[in-house]
Coordinates of N, CA, C and O and ligand atoms in Angstrom, one line a residue:
M1 N -33.4 -38.3 18.7 CA -32.1 -38.4 19.5 C -32.4 -38.3 21.1 O -33.0 -37.4 21.4
I2 N -31.9 -39.3 21.8 CA -32.0 -39.2 23.3 C -30.9 -38.4 23.8 O -29.8 -38.7 23.4
K3 N -31.2 -37.5 24.7 CA -30.1 -36.6 25.2 C -29.9 -36.9 26.6 O -30.7 -37.0 27.5
I4 N -28.6 -37.4 26.8 CA -28.1 -37.8 28.2 C -27.1 -36.8 28.7 O -26.1 -36.5 28.1
L5 N -27.3 -36.6 30.0 CA -26.2 -35.9 30.8 C -25.4 -36.9 31.5 O -26.0 -37.6 32.3
V6 N -24.1 -36.9 31.2 CA -23.2 -37.8 32.0 C -22.4 -36.9 33.0 O -21.8 -36.0 32.6
I7 N -22.6 -37.4 34.2 CA -21.8 -36.7 35.2 C -20.8 -37.6 36.0 O -21.3 -38.6 36.5
H8 N -19.6 -37.2 36.1 CA -18.5 -37.9 36.7 C -18.2 -37.1 38.0 O -18.1 -35.9 38.0
G9 N -18.2 -37.7 39.1 CA -18.0 -37.0 40.5 C -16.5 -36.7 40.7 O -15.6 -36.9 39.9
P10 N -16.3 -36.5 42.0 CA -14.9 -36.0 42.4 C -13.8 -37.1 42.2 O -14.0 -38.3 42.4
N11 N -12.7 -36.6 41.9 CA -11.4 -37.4 41.7 C -11.4 -38.3 40.6 O -10.4 -39.0 40.3
L12 N -12.5 -38.4 39.7 CA -12.5 -39.3 38.6 C -11.7 -38.8 37.4 O -11.3 -39.5 36.6
Q13 N -11.2 -37.4 37.5 CA -10.4 -37.0 36.6 C -8.9 -37.6 36.8 O -8.1 -37.5 35.8
L14 N -8.7 -38.3 37.8 CA -7.4 -38.9 38.1 C -7.4 -40.3 37.6 O -6.4 -41.1 37.8
L15 N -8.5 -40.9 37.1 CA -8.6 -42.3 36.6 C -7.3 -42.6 35.7 O -7.1 -41.7 34.9
G16 N -6.8 -43.8 35.8 CA -5.6 -44.1 35.0 C -4.4 -44.2 36.0 O -3.7 -45.1 35.8
R17 N -4.4 -43.3 36.9 CA -3.3 -43.3 37.8 C -3.7 -43.3 39.3 O -3.0 -43.6 40.2
R18 N -5.0 -43.3 39.4 CA -5.6 -43.3 40.9 C -5.9 -44.8 41.2 O -6.7 -45.4 40.6
K19 N -5.1 -45.3 42.3 CA -5.5 -46.6 42.7 C -5.7 -47.6 41.6 O -6.9 -48.2 41.5
P20 N -4.9 -47.9 40.7 CA -5.2 -48.8 39.6 C -5.6 -50.1 40.0 O -6.4 -50.9 39.3
S21 N -5.2 -50.6 41.3 CA -5.7 -51.9 41.7 C -7.2 -52.0 41.9 O -7.8 -53.1 41.8
V22 N -7.8 -50.8 42.2 CA -9.3 -50.8 42.4 C -10.0 -50.3 41.1 O -11.0 -50.8 40.6
Y23 N -9.3 -49.2 40.5 CA -10.0 -48.5 39.4 C -9.5 -48.8 38.1 O -10.1 -48.3 37.0
G24 N -8.4 -49.6 38.0 CA -7.9 -49.9 36.7 C -7.1 -48.8 36.0 O -6.8 -47.9 36.7
R25 N -6.7 -49.0 34.8 CA -5.7 -48.1 34.2 C -6.4 -47.2 33.1 O -5.8 -46.4 32.5
T26 N -7.7 -47.4 32.9 CA -8.4 -46.6 31.8 C -8.5 -45.2 32.3 O -8.9 -45.0 33.5
T27 N -8.3 -44.2 31.5 CA -8.5 -42.9 31.8 C -9.9 -42.4 31.7 O -10.7 -43.1 31.0
L28 N -10.2 -41.3 32.1 CA -11.6 -40.7 32.1 C -11.8 -40.3 30.6 O -12.9 -40.6 30.1
Q29 N -10.8 -39.9 29.9 CA -10.9 -39.6 28.5 C -11.2 -40.8 27.8 O -12.1 -40.8 26.8
E30 N -10.6 -41.9 28.1 CA -10.9 -43.2 27.4 C -12.3 -43.7 27.6 O -13.0 -44.1 26.7
I31 N -12.7 -43.5 28.9 CA -14.1 -43.9 29.2 C -15.1 -43.0 28.4 O -16.1 -43.6 27.9
N32 N -14.8 -41.7 28.4 CA -15.7 -40.9 27.6 C -15.7 -41.2 26.1 O -16.8 -41.2 25.4
A33 N -14.6 -41.6 25.6 CA -14.6 -41.9 24.2 C -15.4 -43.2 23.9 O -16.1 -43.3 23.0
Q34 N -15.3 -44.3 24.9 CA -16.1 -45.5 24.8 C -17.5 -45.1 24.9 O -18.3 -45.7 24.1
L35 N -17.9 -44.2 25.8 CA -19.3 -43.8 25.9 C -19.9 -43.2 24.7 O -21.0 -43.5 24.2
K36 N -19.0 -42.3 24.0 CA -19.4 -41.7 22.8 C -19.6 -42.6 21.6 O -20.7 -42.5 20.9
T37 N -18.8 -43.6 21.5 CA -19.0 -44.7 20.5 C -20.2 -45.4 20.7 O -21.0 -45.6 19.8
Q38 N -20.4 -45.8 22.0 CA -21.7 -46.5 22.2 C -22.9 -45.7 22.1 O -24.1 -46.1 21.5
A39 N -22.8 -44.4 22.4 CA -24.0 -43.5 22.2 C -24.4 -43.5 20.7 O -25.6 -43.4 20.5
R40 N -23.4 -43.3 19.8 CA -23.7 -43.3 18.4 C -24.6 -44.6 18.0 O -25.6 -44.3 17.3
K41 N -24.2 -45.7 18.6 CA -25.0 -46.9 18.2 C -26.4 -46.8 18.8 O -27.4 -47.3 18.2
L42 N -26.5 -46.2 19.9 CA -27.8 -46.1 20.7 C -28.7 -44.9 20.2 O -29.8 -44.8 20.7
K43 N -28.1 -44.1 19.2 CA -28.7 -42.9 18.8 C -29.0 -42.0 19.9 O -30.1 -41.4 20.1
A44 N -28.0 -41.9 20.7 CA -28.1 -40.9 22.0 C -27.0 -39.8 21.7 O -26.0 -40.1 21.1
Q45 N -27.3 -38.7 22.3 CA -26.4 -37.6 22.3 C -25.9 -37.3 23.7 O -26.8 -37.2 24.6
L46 N -24.7 -37.2 24.0 CA -24.1 -37.1 25.4 C -23.5 -35.7 25.6 O -22.8 -35.2 24.7
T47 N -23.8 -35.2 26.8 CA -23.0 -34.0 27.2 C -22.4 -34.6 28.6 O -23.0 -35.2 29.5
I48 N -21.0 -34.4 28.6 CA -20.3 -35.1 29.7 C -19.6 -34.1 30.5 O -18.9 -33.2 29.9
E49 N -19.8 -34.2 31.8 CA -19.2 -33.2 32.7 C -18.5 -33.9 33.9 O -18.9 -35.0 34.3
Q50 N -17.4 -33.4 34.4 CA -16.8 -34.0 35.7 C -16.6 -32.8 36.7 O -16.3 -31.7 36.3
F51 N -17.2 -33.1 37.9 CA -17.1 -32.1 38.9 C -16.5 -32.6 40.1 O -16.7 -33.7 40.6
N52 N -15.6 -31.8 40.7 CA -15.0 -32.1 42.1 C -15.8 -31.5 43.1 O -15.7 -31.9 44.3
H53 N -16.7 -30.5 42.9 CA -17.4 -29.8 43.9 C -18.8 -30.2 43.9 O -19.5 -30.3 42.9
E54 N -19.4 -30.5 45.1 CA -20.7 -31.0 45.3 C -21.8 -30.0 44.8 O -22.7 -30.4 44.0
G55 N -21.5 -28.7 45.0 CA -22.6 -27.7 44.6 C -22.6 -27.7 43.0 O -23.7 -27.4 42.5
Q56 N -21.5 -27.9 42.3 CA -21.5 -27.9 40.9 C -22.4 -29.0 40.3 O -23.0 -28.9 39.3
M57 N -22.2 -30.1 41.1 CA -23.1 -31.3 40.7 C -24.5 -31.0 40.8 O -25.3 -31.3 40.0
V58 N -24.8 -30.4 41.9 CA -26.2 -30.1 42.3 C -26.7 -29.1 41.3 O -27.9 -29.1 40.7
D59 N -25.9 -28.1 40.8 CA -26.3 -27.1 39.8 C -26.6 -27.8 38.6 O -27.6 -27.5 37.9
A60 N -25.7 -28.6 38.1 CA -25.8 -29.3 36.8 C -27.1 -30.2 36.8 O -27.9 -30.1 35.7
I61 N -27.3 -30.9 37.8 CA -28.6 -31.8 37.9 C -29.8 -30.9 37.8 O -30.8 -31.1 37.1
G62 N -29.8 -29.8 38.6 CA -30.9 -28.8 38.7 C -31.3 -28.2 37.4 O -32.4 -27.8 37.1
K63 N -30.3 -28.0 36.6 CA -30.5 -27.3 35.3 C -30.8 -28.3 34.1 O -31.1 -27.8 33.0
A64 N -30.7 -29.6 34.5 CA -30.8 -30.5 33.4 C -32.3 -30.7 32.9 O -32.4 -31.0 31.6
E65 N -33.3 -30.4 33.6 CA -34.6 -30.7 33.3 C -35.0 -29.7 32.1 O -34.6 -28.5 32.1
G66 N -35.6 -30.3 31.0 CA -35.9 -29.5 29.9 C -34.8 -29.6 28.9 O -35.0 -29.3 27.6
H67 N -33.6 -30.0 29.2 CA -32.4 -30.1 28.3 C -32.0 -31.5 28.0 O -31.3 -31.8 27.0
F68 N -32.4 -32.4 28.9 CA -31.9 -33.8 28.8 C -33.1 -34.7 29.0 O -34.0 -34.4 29.7
D69 N -32.9 -36.0 28.6 CA -34.0 -37.0 28.8 C -33.6 -37.8 30.1 O -34.4 -38.5 30.6
G70 N -32.3 -38.0 30.4 CA -31.9 -38.7 31.5 C -30.5 -38.4 31.9 O -29.7 -37.7 31.3
I71 N -30.1 -39.0 33.0 CA -28.7 -38.6 33.6 C -28.1 -40.0 33.9 O -28.6 -40.9 34.6
L72 N -26.8 -40.1 33.5 CA -25.9 -41.2 33.9 C -24.9 -40.7 34.8 O -24.3 -39.7 34.4
I73 N -24.9 -41.2 36.0 CA -24.0 -40.5 37.1 C -23.2 -41.5 37.8 O -23.6 -42.5 38.3
N74 N -21.9 -41.1 37.9 CA -21.1 -41.8 38.9 C -20.8 -40.7 40.0 O -19.9 -39.8 39.8
P75 N -21.5 -40.6 41.1 CA -21.4 -39.5 42.0 C -20.1 -39.7 42.9 O -19.8 -38.8 43.7
A76 N -19.3 -40.7 42.6 CA -18.0 -41.0 43.3 C -18.3 -40.9 44.8 O -19.3 -41.4 45.4
A77 N -17.4 -40.1 45.5 CA -17.5 -40.2 47.0 C -18.8 -39.5 47.6 O -19.3 -39.9 48.6
Y78 N -19.4 -38.6 46.7 CA -20.7 -38.0 47.1 C -21.8 -39.0 47.2 O -22.9 -38.7 47.7
T79 N -21.7 -40.2 46.5 CA -22.5 -41.3 46.6 C -23.0 -41.6 48.0 O -24.2 -41.7 48.4
H80 N -21.9 -41.5 48.9 CA -22.1 -42.0 50.2 C -22.4 -40.9 51.2 O -22.7 -41.2 52.4
T81 N -22.4 -39.7 50.8 CA -22.5 -38.6 51.7 C -23.5 -37.6 51.5 O -24.0 -36.8 52.3
S82 N -23.8 -37.5 50.1 CA -24.6 -36.2 49.7 C -26.1 -36.3 49.7 O -26.6 -36.7 48.7
V83 N -26.7 -35.8 50.6 CA -28.1 -35.6 50.6 C -28.5 -34.6 49.5 O -29.5 -34.7 48.9
A84 N -27.6 -33.6 49.3 CA -27.9 -32.5 48.2 C -28.0 -33.1 46.8 O -28.9 -32.8 46.0
V85 N -27.1 -34.1 46.6 CA -27.0 -34.7 45.2 C -28.3 -35.6 45.1 O -29.0 -35.6 44.1
R86 N -28.6 -36.3 46.1 CA -29.7 -37.1 46.1 C -31.0 -36.3 45.9 O -31.9 -36.7 45.1
D87 N -31.1 -35.2 46.7 CA -32.3 -34.3 46.6 C -32.5 -33.8 45.2 O -33.6 -33.6 44.7
A88 N -31.3 -33.3 44.6 CA -31.4 -32.8 43.2 C -31.9 -33.9 42.3 O -32.7 -33.4 41.4
I89 N -31.5 -35.0 42.3 CA -31.9 -36.1 41.4 C -33.4 -36.3 41.6 O -34.2 -36.4 40.7
E90 N -33.8 -36.3 42.9 CA -35.2 -36.6 43.1 C -36.0 -35.4 42.6 O -37.3 -35.5 42.3
A91 N -35.5 -34.1 42.7 CA -36.3 -33.0 42.4 C -36.6 -32.9 40.9 O -37.6 -32.3 40.5
V92 N -35.6 -33.2 40.1 CA -35.9 -33.1 38.7 C -36.5 -34.3 38.1 O -36.3 -35.5 38.7
D93 N -37.4 -34.1 37.2 CA -38.1 -35.2 36.7 C -37.4 -36.0 35.6 O -37.9 -36.1 34.5
L94 N -36.3 -36.5 35.9 CA -35.5 -37.1 34.8 C -35.0 -38.5 35.5 O -34.4 -38.5 36.6
P95 N -35.0 -39.6 34.8 CA -34.5 -40.8 35.3 C -33.0 -40.8 35.2 O -32.4 -40.2 34.3
A96 N -32.4 -41.3 36.4 CA -31.0 -41.4 36.5 C -30.5 -42.8 36.8 O -31.2 -43.5 37.4
V97 N -29.5 -43.1 36.1 CA -28.8 -44.5 36.5 C -27.5 -44.2 37.1 O -26.7 -43.3 36.6
E98 N -27.3 -44.9 38.3 CA -26.0 -44.6 39.1 C -25.0 -45.8 38.7 O -25.4 -46.9 38.6
V99 N -23.8 -45.3 38.4 CA -22.7 -46.4 38.0 C -21.5 -46.1 38.9 O -21.2 -45.1 39.4
H100 N -20.8 -47.2 39.0 CA -19.5 -47.2 39.8 C -18.5 -48.1 39.1 O -19.0 -49.3 38.7
L101 N -17.4 -47.8 39.1 CA -16.3 -48.7 38.5 C -16.2 -49.9 39.3 O -16.1 -51.1 38.9
S102 N -16.0 -49.6 40.6 CA -15.7 -50.7 41.7 C -17.1 -51.3 42.2 O -18.1 -50.6 42.1
N103 N -17.0 -52.4 42.8 CA -18.2 -53.0 43.4 C -18.2 -52.4 44.9 O -17.6 -52.8 45.8
I104 N -19.0 -51.2 45.0 CA -19.0 -50.5 46.3 C -19.4 -51.4 47.5 O -19.1 -51.2 48.6
H105 N -20.2 -52.5 47.3 CA -20.7 -53.4 48.3 C -19.7 -54.3 48.7 O -19.9 -54.9 49.7
A106 N -18.6 -54.5 48.0 CA -17.5 -55.5 48.4 C -16.3 -54.7 49.0 O -15.4 -55.3 49.3
R107 N -16.5 -53.3 49.3 CA -15.5 -52.5 49.8 C -15.7 -52.2 51.2 O -16.4 -52.9 51.9
E108 N -15.0 -51.0 51.6 CA -15.2 -50.6 53.0 C -16.7 -50.4 53.4 O -17.4 -50.0 52.5
A109 N -17.0 -50.6 54.6 CA -18.4 -50.5 55.0 C -19.0 -49.2 54.6 O -20.2 -49.1 54.3
F110 N -18.2 -48.0 54.7 CA -18.8 -46.6 54.5 C -19.1 -46.6 53.0 O -19.8 -45.6 52.7
R111 N -18.7 -47.4 52.1 CA -19.1 -47.3 50.8 C -20.3 -48.2 50.4 O -20.8 -48.1 49.3
H112 N -20.8 -48.9 51.4 CA -22.0 -49.7 51.1 C -23.2 -49.1 50.9 O -24.1 -49.5 50.2
N113 N -23.4 -48.0 51.6 CA -24.6 -47.1 51.4 C -24.5 -46.1 50.3 O -23.6 -45.4 50.2
S114 N -25.6 -46.1 49.5 CA -25.6 -45.0 48.5 C -26.9 -44.1 48.8 O -28.0 -44.6 48.9
M115 N -26.6 -42.8 48.9 CA -27.7 -41.9 49.1 C -28.5 -41.8 47.8 O -29.7 -41.5 47.9
V116 N -27.9 -42.1 46.7 CA -28.4 -41.8 45.4 C -29.4 -43.0 44.9 O -30.4 -42.8 44.2
A117 N -28.9 -44.2 45.3 CA -29.7 -45.5 44.8 C -31.1 -45.5 45.0 O -31.9 -45.8 44.0
P118 N -31.7 -44.9 46.1 CA -33.1 -44.9 46.2 C -33.8 -44.0 45.2 O -35.1 -44.2 45.1
V119 N -33.1 -43.1 44.6 CA -33.8 -42.2 43.8 C -33.4 -42.3 42.3 O -33.7 -41.5 41.4
A120 N -32.6 -43.4 42.1 CA -32.1 -43.8 40.8 C -33.1 -44.9 40.2 O -33.8 -45.5 41.0
V121 N -33.0 -45.0 38.8 CA -33.7 -46.1 38.2 C -33.1 -47.4 38.7 O -33.7 -48.4 39.1
G122 N -31.8 -47.4 38.7 CA -31.0 -48.6 39.1 C -29.6 -48.2 39.3 O -29.1 -47.1 38.9
Q123 N -28.8 -49.3 39.8 CA -27.4 -49.0 40.0 C -26.6 -50.2 39.4 O -26.9 -51.3 39.5
I124 N -25.4 -49.8 38.7 CA -24.5 -50.8 38.2 C -23.2 -50.5 38.7 O -22.7 -49.4 38.6
C125 N -22.6 -51.6 39.3 CA -21.3 -51.3 39.9 C -20.5 -52.6 39.8 O -21.0 -53.7 39.7
G126 N -19.1 -52.4 39.7 CA -18.2 -53.5 39.7 C -17.6 -54.0 38.6 O -16.8 -54.9 38.4
F127 N -18.0 -53.4 37.3 CA -17.5 -53.8 36.1 C -16.5 -52.9 35.4 O -16.3 -52.9 34.2
G128 N -15.9 -52.0 36.2 CA -14.9 -51.1 35.7 C -15.5 -50.3 34.6 O -16.7 -49.8 34.8
P129 N -14.8 -49.8 33.7 CA -15.4 -48.8 32.6 C -16.7 -49.4 32.0 O -17.6 -48.7 31.6
D130 N -16.9 -50.8 31.9 CA -18.1 -51.3 31.3 C -19.3 -51.0 32.2 O -20.4 -51.0 31.7
S131 N -19.2 -50.7 33.6 CA -20.3 -50.2 34.3 C -21.0 -48.9 33.6 O -22.2 -48.8 33.5
Y132 N -20.2 -48.1 33.1 CA -20.7 -46.9 32.3 C -21.4 -47.4 31.1 O -22.5 -46.8 30.8
L133 N -20.8 -48.3 30.3 CA -21.4 -48.7 29.0 C -22.8 -49.4 29.4 O -23.8 -49.2 28.6
L134 N -22.7 -50.4 30.4 CA -24.0 -51.0 30.8 C -25.1 -49.9 31.2 O -26.2 -50.1 31.0
G135 N -24.6 -49.0 31.9 CA -25.5 -48.0 32.5 C -26.1 -47.2 31.4 O -27.3 -46.9 31.4
L136 N -25.3 -46.8 30.4 CA -25.9 -46.0 29.3 C -26.8 -46.8 28.6 O -27.9 -46.3 28.2
S137 N -26.5 -48.1 28.2 CA -27.5 -48.9 27.5 C -28.8 -49.1 28.3 O -29.8 -49.1 27.8
A138 N -28.6 -49.4 29.6 CA -29.8 -49.5 30.4 C -30.7 -48.3 30.5 O -32.0 -48.3 30.4
L139 N -30.1 -47.1 30.5 CA -30.7 -45.8 30.5 C -31.5 -45.6 29.3 O -32.7 -45.3 29.3
C140 N -30.8 -45.9 28.2 CA -31.4 -45.7 26.8 C -32.6 -46.6 26.8 O -33.7 -46.2 26.2
G141 N -32.4 -47.9 27.1 CA -33.5 -48.9 27.0 C -34.8 -48.4 27.8 O -35.8 -48.5 27.5
F142 N -34.5 -47.9 29.1 CA -35.4 -47.3 29.9 C -36.2 -46.2 29.2 O -37.5 -46.3 29.3
L143 N -35.5 -45.3 28.7 CA -36.1 -44.1 28.1 C -36.9 -44.6 26.8 O -38.0 -44.0 26.6
K144 N -36.4 -45.5 26.0 CA -37.2 -46.0 24.8 C -38.5 -46.6 25.2 O -39.5 -46.3 24.6
K145 N -38.4 -47.4 26.2 CA -39.7 -48.1 26.8 C -40.7 -47.1 27.3 O -41.8 -47.1 26.9
K146 N -40.0 -46.0 28.0 CA -40.9 -45.0 28.6 C -41.7 -44.2 27.5 O -42.9 -43.9 27.5
K147 N -40.9 -43.9 26.4 CA -41.5 -43.2 25.3 C -42.6 -44.0 24.6 O -43.6 -43.5 24.2
G148 N -42.3 -45.3 24.4 CA -43.3 -46.2 23.8 C -44.6 -46.4 24.5 O -45.6 -46.6 23.9
T149 N -44.5 -46.0 25.9 CA -45.8 -46.2 26.7 C -46.6 -44.9 26.8 O -47.6 -44.8 27.3
K150 N -45.9 -43.8 26.2 CA -46.5 -42.4 26.3 C -47.7 -42.3 25.2 O -47.5 -42.8 24.1
Ligands
DQA1 C1 -16.6 -45.0 42.9 C2 -16.7 -45.6 44.3 C3 -16.7 -44.6 45.3 O1 -16.9 -45.3 46.6 C4 -15.5 -43.7 45.4 O2 -15.5 -42.7 46.4 C5 -15.1 -43.2 44.1 C6 -15.4 -44.0 42.9 C7 -16.4 -45.9 41.7 O3 -16.6 -45.6 40.6 O4 -16.1 -47.1 42.0 O5 -14.5 -42.1 43.9 O6 -17.7 -44.1 42.7

């Protein structure tokens, strides 16, 4: 079993009613249910957390080593601001895939830069809830390939 830590960043608990024109109507609970269904197919085990506080995200990433094989993360607003989240991902020896519901590159200029992208395996954005599902399958594929080469 591949063990994945899924981290949702700030304000994502409001999905469903938060700016539906940008983020759609799917709730976080529905996204998590879709992720769990896909995880079963990929033979992955998920631990899913949502944090509004930067330090809590940093703590969770820092504790992940030894317990998880990889991290699927939507850092939300901290994507654009957090050196601490970026450094935490860089510090733990775990591959991370960054996902966003919206296409951050097609939005306001302050969303174009991701602190996290340079320390992630890759970034998937713009596909709504499917960004998470694509990210999970990309991360599992990456981990399976990595295991095969060991
Ligand atoms: C987001 C994009 C971020 O710019 C924003 O701050 C979010 C959500 C997304 O999933 O599209 O909170 O990460």
